[in-house]
mmCIF file of C-alpha atoms in Angstrom:
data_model
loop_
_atom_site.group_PDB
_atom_site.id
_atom_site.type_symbol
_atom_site.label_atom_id
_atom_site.label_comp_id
_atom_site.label_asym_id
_atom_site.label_seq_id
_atom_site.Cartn_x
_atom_site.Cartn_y
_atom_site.Cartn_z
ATOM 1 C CA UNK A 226 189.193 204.502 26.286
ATOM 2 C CA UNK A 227 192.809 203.699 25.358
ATOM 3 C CA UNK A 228 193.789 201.211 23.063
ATOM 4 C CA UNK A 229 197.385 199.128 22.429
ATOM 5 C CA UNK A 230 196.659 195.548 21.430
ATOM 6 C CA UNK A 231 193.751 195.237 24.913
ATOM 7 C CA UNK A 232 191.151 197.824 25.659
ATOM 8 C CA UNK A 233 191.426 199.825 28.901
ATOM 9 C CA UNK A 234 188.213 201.727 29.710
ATOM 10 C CA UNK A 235 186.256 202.963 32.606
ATOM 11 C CA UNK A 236 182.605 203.082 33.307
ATOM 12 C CA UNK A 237 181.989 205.272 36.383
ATOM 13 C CA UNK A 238 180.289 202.557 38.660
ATOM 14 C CA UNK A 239 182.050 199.809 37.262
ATOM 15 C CA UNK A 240 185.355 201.399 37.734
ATOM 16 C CA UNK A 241 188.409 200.539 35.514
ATOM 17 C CA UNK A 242 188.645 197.728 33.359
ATOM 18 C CA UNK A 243 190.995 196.366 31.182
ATOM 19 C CA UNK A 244 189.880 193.430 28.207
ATOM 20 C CA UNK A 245 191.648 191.687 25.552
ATOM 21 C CA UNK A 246 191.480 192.048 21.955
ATOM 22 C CA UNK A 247 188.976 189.091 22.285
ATOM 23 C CA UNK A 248 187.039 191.063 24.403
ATOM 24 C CA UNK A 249 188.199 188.781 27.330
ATOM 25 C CA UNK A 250 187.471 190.798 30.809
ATOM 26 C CA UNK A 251 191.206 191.266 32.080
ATOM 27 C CA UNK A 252 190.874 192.747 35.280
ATOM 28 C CA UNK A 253 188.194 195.368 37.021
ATOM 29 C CA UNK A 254 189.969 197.798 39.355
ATOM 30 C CA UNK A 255 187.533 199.891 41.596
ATOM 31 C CA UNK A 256 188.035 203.949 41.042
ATOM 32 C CA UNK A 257 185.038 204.702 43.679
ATOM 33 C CA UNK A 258 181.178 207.181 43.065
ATOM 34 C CA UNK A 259 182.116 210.700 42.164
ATOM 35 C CA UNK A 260 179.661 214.000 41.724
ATOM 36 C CA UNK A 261 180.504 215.201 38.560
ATOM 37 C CA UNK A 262 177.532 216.490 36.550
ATOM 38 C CA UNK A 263 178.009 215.058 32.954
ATOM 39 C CA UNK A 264 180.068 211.980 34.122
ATOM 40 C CA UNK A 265 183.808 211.150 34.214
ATOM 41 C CA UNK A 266 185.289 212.042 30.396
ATOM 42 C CA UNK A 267 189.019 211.767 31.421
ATOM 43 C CA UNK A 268 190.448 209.201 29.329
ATOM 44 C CA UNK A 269 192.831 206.478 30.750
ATOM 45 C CA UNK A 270 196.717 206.927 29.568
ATOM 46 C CA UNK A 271 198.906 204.205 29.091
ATOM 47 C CA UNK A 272 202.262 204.563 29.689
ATOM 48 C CA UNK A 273 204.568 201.910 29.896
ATOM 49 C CA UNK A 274 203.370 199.910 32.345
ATOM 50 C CA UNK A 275 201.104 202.310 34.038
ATOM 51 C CA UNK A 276 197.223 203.269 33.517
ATOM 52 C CA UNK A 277 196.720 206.592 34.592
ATOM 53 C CA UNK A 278 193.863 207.869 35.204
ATOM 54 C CA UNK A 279 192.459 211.797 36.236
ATOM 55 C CA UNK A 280 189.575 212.062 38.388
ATOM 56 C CA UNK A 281 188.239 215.448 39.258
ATOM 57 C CA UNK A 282 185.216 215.905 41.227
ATOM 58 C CA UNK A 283 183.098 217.655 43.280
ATOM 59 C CA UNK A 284 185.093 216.970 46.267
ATOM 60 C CA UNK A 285 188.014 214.410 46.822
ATOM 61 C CA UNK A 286 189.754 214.590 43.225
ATOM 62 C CA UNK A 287 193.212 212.980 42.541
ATOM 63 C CA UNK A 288 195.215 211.069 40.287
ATOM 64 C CA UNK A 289 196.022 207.627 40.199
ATOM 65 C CA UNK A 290 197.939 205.015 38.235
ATOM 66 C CA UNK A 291 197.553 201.194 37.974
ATOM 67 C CA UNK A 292 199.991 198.094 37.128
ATOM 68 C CA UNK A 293 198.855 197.855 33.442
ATOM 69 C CA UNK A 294 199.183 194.427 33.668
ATOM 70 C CA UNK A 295 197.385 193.325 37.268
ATOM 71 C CA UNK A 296 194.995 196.649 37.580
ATOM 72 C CA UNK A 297 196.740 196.570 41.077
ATOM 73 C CA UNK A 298 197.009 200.336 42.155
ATOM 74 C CA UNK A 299 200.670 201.186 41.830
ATOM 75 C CA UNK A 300 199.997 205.335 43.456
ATOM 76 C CA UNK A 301 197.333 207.952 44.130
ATOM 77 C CA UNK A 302 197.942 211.221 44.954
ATOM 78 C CA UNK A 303 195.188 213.819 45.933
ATOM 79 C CA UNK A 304 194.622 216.852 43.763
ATOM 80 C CA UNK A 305 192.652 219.460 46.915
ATOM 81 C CA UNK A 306 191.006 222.065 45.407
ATOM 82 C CA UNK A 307 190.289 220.225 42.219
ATOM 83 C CA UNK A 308 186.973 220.566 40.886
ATOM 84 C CA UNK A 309 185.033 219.070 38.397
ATOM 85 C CA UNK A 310 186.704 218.814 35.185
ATOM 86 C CA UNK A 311 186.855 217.081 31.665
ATOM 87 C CA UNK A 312 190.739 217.300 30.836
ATOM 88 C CA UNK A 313 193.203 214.399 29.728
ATOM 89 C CA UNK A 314 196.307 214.629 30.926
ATOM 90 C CA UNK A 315 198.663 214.384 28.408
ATOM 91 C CA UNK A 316 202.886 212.964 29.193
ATOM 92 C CA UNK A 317 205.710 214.515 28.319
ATOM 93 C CA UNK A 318 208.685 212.426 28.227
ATOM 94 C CA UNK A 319 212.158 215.089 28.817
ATOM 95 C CA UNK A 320 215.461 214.742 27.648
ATOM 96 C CA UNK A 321 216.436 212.702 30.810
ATOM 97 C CA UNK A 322 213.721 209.843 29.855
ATOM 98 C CA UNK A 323 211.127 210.437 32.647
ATOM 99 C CA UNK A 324 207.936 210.197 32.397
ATOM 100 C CA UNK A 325 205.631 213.467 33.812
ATOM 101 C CA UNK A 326 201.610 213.793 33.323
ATOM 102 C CA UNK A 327 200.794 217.290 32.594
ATOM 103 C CA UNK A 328 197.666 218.160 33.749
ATOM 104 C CA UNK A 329 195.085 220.741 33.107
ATOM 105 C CA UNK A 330 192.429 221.503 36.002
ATOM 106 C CA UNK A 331 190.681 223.122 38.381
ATOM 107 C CA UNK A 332 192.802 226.937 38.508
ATOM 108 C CA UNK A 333 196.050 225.372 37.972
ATOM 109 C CA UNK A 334 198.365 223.283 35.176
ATOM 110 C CA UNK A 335 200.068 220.809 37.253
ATOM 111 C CA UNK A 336 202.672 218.268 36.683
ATOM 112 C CA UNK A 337 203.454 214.676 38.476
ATOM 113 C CA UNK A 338 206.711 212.548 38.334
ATOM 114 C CA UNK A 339 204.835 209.233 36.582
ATOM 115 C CA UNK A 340 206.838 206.583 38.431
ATOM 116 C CA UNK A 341 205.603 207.845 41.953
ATOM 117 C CA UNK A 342 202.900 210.585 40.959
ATOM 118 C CA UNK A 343 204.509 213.398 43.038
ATOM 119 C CA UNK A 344 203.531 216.780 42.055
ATOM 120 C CA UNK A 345 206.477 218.571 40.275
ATOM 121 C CA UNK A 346 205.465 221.912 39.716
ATOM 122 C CA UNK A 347 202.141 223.624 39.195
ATOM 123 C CA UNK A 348 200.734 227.334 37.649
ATOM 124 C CA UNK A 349 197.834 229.116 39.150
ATOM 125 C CA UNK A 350 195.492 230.839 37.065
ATOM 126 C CA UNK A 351 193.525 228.803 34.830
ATOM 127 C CA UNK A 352 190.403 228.350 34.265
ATOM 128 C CA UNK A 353 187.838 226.066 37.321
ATOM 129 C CA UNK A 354 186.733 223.843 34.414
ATOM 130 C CA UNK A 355 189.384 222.458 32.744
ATOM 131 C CA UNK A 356 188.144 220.395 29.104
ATOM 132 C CA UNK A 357 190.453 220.609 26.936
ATOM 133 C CA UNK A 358 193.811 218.025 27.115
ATOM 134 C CA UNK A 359 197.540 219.754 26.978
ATOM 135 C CA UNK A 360 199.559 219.554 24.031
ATOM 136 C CA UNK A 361 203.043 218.693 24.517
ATOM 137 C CA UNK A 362 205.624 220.123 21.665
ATOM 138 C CA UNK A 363 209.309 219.436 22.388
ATOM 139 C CA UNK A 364 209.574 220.925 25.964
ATOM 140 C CA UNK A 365 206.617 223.056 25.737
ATOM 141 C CA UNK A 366 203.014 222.639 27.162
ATOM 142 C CA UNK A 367 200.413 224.422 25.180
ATOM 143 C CA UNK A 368 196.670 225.146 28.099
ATOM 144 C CA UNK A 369 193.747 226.331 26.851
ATOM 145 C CA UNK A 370 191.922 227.294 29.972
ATOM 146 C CA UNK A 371 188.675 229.371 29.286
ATOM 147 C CA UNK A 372 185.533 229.441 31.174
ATOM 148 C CA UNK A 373 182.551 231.762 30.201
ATOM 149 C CA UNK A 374 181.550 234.487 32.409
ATOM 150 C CA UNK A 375 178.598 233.958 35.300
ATOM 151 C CA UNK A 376 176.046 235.694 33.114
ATOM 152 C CA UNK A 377 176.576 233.443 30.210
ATOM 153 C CA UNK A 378 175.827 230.450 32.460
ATOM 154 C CA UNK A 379 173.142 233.022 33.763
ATOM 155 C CA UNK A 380 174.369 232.532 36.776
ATOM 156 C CA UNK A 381 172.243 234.754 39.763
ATOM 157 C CA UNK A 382 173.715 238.197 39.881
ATOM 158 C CA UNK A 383 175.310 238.806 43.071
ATOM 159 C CA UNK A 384 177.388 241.830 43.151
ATOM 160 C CA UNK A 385 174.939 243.811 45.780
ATOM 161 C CA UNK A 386 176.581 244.831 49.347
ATOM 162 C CA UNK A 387 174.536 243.050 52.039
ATOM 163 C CA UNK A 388 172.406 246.117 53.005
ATOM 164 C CA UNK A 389 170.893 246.010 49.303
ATOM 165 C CA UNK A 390 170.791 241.536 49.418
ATOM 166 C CA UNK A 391 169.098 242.033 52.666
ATOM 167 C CA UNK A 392 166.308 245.064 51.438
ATOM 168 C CA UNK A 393 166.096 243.050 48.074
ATOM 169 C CA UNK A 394 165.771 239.158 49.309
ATOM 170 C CA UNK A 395 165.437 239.111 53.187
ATOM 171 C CA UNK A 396 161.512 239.184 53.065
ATOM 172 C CA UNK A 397 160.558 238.575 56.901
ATOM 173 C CA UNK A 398 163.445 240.963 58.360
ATOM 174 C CA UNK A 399 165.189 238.258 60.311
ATOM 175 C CA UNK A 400 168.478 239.720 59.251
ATOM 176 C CA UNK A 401 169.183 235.967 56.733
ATOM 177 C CA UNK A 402 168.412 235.085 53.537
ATOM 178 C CA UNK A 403 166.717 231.990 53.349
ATOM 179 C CA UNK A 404 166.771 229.434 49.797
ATOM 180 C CA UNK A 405 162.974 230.622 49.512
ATOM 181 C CA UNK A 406 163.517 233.759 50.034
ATOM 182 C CA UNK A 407 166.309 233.682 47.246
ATOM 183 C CA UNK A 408 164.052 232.728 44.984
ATOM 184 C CA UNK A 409 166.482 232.722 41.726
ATOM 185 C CA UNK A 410 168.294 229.125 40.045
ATOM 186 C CA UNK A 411 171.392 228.194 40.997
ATOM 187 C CA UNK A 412 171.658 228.392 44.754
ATOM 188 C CA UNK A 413 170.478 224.265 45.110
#
């Protein structure tokens, strides 16, 4: 949640909601079901008079900022190729006065203009499972991007060429591997 003076918070189904220090219901915006297996954990951000908020899923992730004031959706842009994540973006404020969310996910750092949420600039190589929220020092962005190899997830091994999947797993000889024929976690 974010607080400054009211209480902006989200609760998946419920969507985004904003209350007063009275704990007075503001408004309720809607921010839609997502697949993500532990739950959303991006934080809102307030920022002048936007609430932004990060929501990286399964499938169909994006950005999206709301009128602090109404909860009436001011932008939302799509993030494709964005999976599941945990990261905060964090805003870095240049020289010139605007506004940019930095943003840490799915195999790439990206940044987005705040007062229209385009995409700025973005750099590949991080990690699928972003967590962990930039920090922002002067005009520096500090990523840790980490994710722990297959085996310590112990993930199924599946480094074999086809011939050696198909003599090891393909039990009937139909030439395809079938979920029961698998037979190993993690293929659901």
């Amino acid at each position: 949640y974010a607080v400054r003076g009211t209480v902006d918070f989200k609760l998946a189904d419920a969507g985004l909601l904003r209350y007063s220090g009275e704990g007075k219901l503001l408004w309720q915006s809607p921010i839609g079901k997502h697949r993500i297996p532990h739950g959303l954990a991006q934080s809102p951000i307030l920022e002048g008079e936007l609430v932004l908020q990060q929501i990286d899923a399964d499938s169909g992730s994006y950005l999206l900022a709301f009128d602090r004031e109404t909860g009436a959706p001011r932008w939302k842009t799509k993030r494709p190729g964005a999976l599941y994540g945990y990261s905060t973006p964090s805003i870095h404020r240049g020289a010139d006065g605007v506004a940019h969310a930095i943003v840490s996910g799915s195999f790439r750092i990206e940044c987005f203009e705040l007062a229209r949420g385009e995409k700025e600039w973005s750099v590949e190589g991080a990690c699928w499972n972003a967590c962990a929220l930039p920090i922002i020092s002067g005009e520096k962005a500090f990523v840790l991007s980490y994710t722990g190899t297959p085996q310590e997830y112990r993930a199924p091994k599946v480094d074999l060429s086809w011939d050696e999947m198909r003599k090891s797993f393909d039990k009937d000889g139909d030439g395809k591997i079938t979920r029961a024929e698998w037979g190993q976690p993690g293929l659901e």
